[in-house]
Amino acid sequence: MKLHIGGREAQPGWKLLNIQAGPEVDYVGDISDLSEFENDSLDEAYASHVLEHVPQARMLDTLKGIHRVLTPGGKFMISVPDLDVLCHTMISPHASAEVKFHAMRMIFGGQVDANDYHYFGWTYQFMHSFLGMAGFSAVTRVQDFGLFNDTSNFKPYGFAISLNVVAVK
């Protein structure tokens, strides 16, 4: 099985897990609690702009939970706001106040509902370290996944604002 965590768009071959119910959502739940899935039951998991919503104190256990449900050799594809890129945007003397405000919202979340707050700022260094502690054997940074039309490809100012990685169990 392939699981799109945080998704709302149905795609052939993918099941959707989202914290909010919706017409295309197969499982309503939280990325931090994958207890409804058996060990080694997913070939692939994909989460675009989801991990930043997990509290810091729950992050390692959340990643271990994802590792648990992946089959050996299974892939976890992750996209998160890239804190390095967003901080660079914030300190750029060339960025307008409007651009900096938008970057700030990408750092802290849009805060339009109770689930839209960011608890974790991700850099590649943090991602690599946490995934290693969770048991993943390989972590590779990628430009694009070529799977969904979502925030993993978001380039509001001509450059990507997402950190995209593939981790292998």
mmCIF file of N, CA, C and O in Angstrom, residues 6 28 47 54 73 78 83 93-94 114 120 141 144 149 151:
data_model
loop_
_atom_site.group_PDB
_atom_site.id
_atom_site.type_symbol
_atom_site.label_atom_id
_atom_site.label_comp_id
_atom_site.label_asym_id
_atom_site.label_seq_id
_atom_site.Cartn_x
_atom_site.Cartn_y
_atom_site.Cartn_z
ATOM 1 N N GLY A 6 -1.692 13.539 4.838
ATOM 2 C CA GLY A 6 -2.033 14.949 4.708
ATOM 3 C C GLY A 6 -2.653 15.293 3.369
ATOM 4 O O GLY A 6 -2.960 16.445 3.103
ATOM 5 N N VAL A 28 -8.961 8.930 8.635
ATOM 6 C CA VAL A 28 -8.873 10.173 9.390
ATOM 7 C C VAL A 28 -7.961 9.882 10.576
ATOM 8 O O VAL A 28 -8.216 8.963 11.366
ATOM 9 N N ALA A 47 4.468 12.632 2.575
ATOM 10 C CA ALA A 47 3.915 13.696 3.415
ATOM 11 C C ALA A 47 4.483 15.030 2.947
ATOM 12 O O ALA A 47 5.677 15.286 3.070
ATOM 13 N N VAL A 54 4.023 18.705 13.635
ATOM 14 C CA VAL A 54 4.216 17.783 14.747
ATOM 15 C C VAL A 54 5.033 18.489 15.830
ATOM 16 O O VAL A 54 6.103 19.031 15.545
ATOM 17 N N GLY A 73 13.095 -1.615 2.833
ATOM 18 C CA GLY A 73 13.358 -0.974 1.547
ATOM 19 C C GLY A 73 12.303 0.047 1.164
ATOM 20 O O GLY A 73 12.412 0.694 0.126
ATOM 21 N N ILE A 78 9.295 13.058 1.842
ATOM 22 C CA ILE A 78 8.944 14.146 2.749
ATOM 23 C C ILE A 78 9.215 15.486 2.096
ATOM 24 O O ILE A 78 10.283 15.701 1.505
ATOM 25 N N LEU A 83 13.662 25.790 6.178
ATOM 26 C CA LEU A 83 13.962 26.907 7.069
ATOM 27 C C LEU A 83 15.167 27.711 6.595
ATOM 28 O O LEU A 83 15.186 28.933 6.734
ATOM 29 N N PRO A 93 17.851 41.935 1.983
ATOM 30 C CA PRO A 93 17.506 43.349 1.857
ATOM 31 C C PRO A 93 16.678 43.635 0.593
ATOM 32 O O PRO A 93 16.100 44.711 0.460
ATOM 33 N N HIS A 94 16.585 42.658 -0.296
ATOM 34 C CA HIS A 94 15.850 42.833 -1.547
ATOM 35 C C HIS A 94 14.393 42.383 -1.445
ATOM 36 O O HIS A 94 13.602 42.677 -2.343
ATOM 37 N N ALA A 114 -7.049 25.326 13.804
ATOM 38 C CA ALA A 114 -6.301 24.753 14.926
ATOM 39 C C ALA A 114 -5.168 23.820 14.495
ATOM 40 O O ALA A 114 -4.252 23.560 15.279
ATOM 41 N N PHE A 120 7.886 22.954 14.213
ATOM 42 C CA PHE A 120 9.245 22.502 13.914
ATOM 43 C C PHE A 120 9.723 23.194 12.649
ATOM 44 O O PHE A 120 8.995 23.248 11.659
ATOM 45 N N ARG A 141 18.365 14.106 -0.637
ATOM 46 C CA ARG A 141 17.637 15.317 -0.998
ATOM 47 C C ARG A 141 17.300 15.252 -2.485
ATOM 48 O O ARG A 141 18.142 14.856 -3.299
ATOM 49 N N ASP A 144 12.334 17.170 -6.793
ATOM 50 C CA ASP A 144 10.919 16.969 -7.071
ATOM 51 C C ASP A 144 10.610 15.482 -6.943
ATOM 52 O O ASP A 144 11.465 14.642 -7.193
ATOM 53 N N ASN A 149 0.561 17.503 -7.351
ATOM 54 C CA ASN A 149 0.650 18.946 -7.543
ATOM 55 C C ASN A 149 0.353 19.595 -6.195
ATOM 56 O O ASN A 149 -0.801 19.840 -5.851
ATOM 57 N N THR A 151 2.473 21.549 -2.392
ATOM 58 C CA THR A 151 3.461 22.523 -1.927
ATOM 59 C C THR A 151 4.905 22.053 -2.060
ATOM 60 O O THR A 151 5.822 22.857 -1.921
#
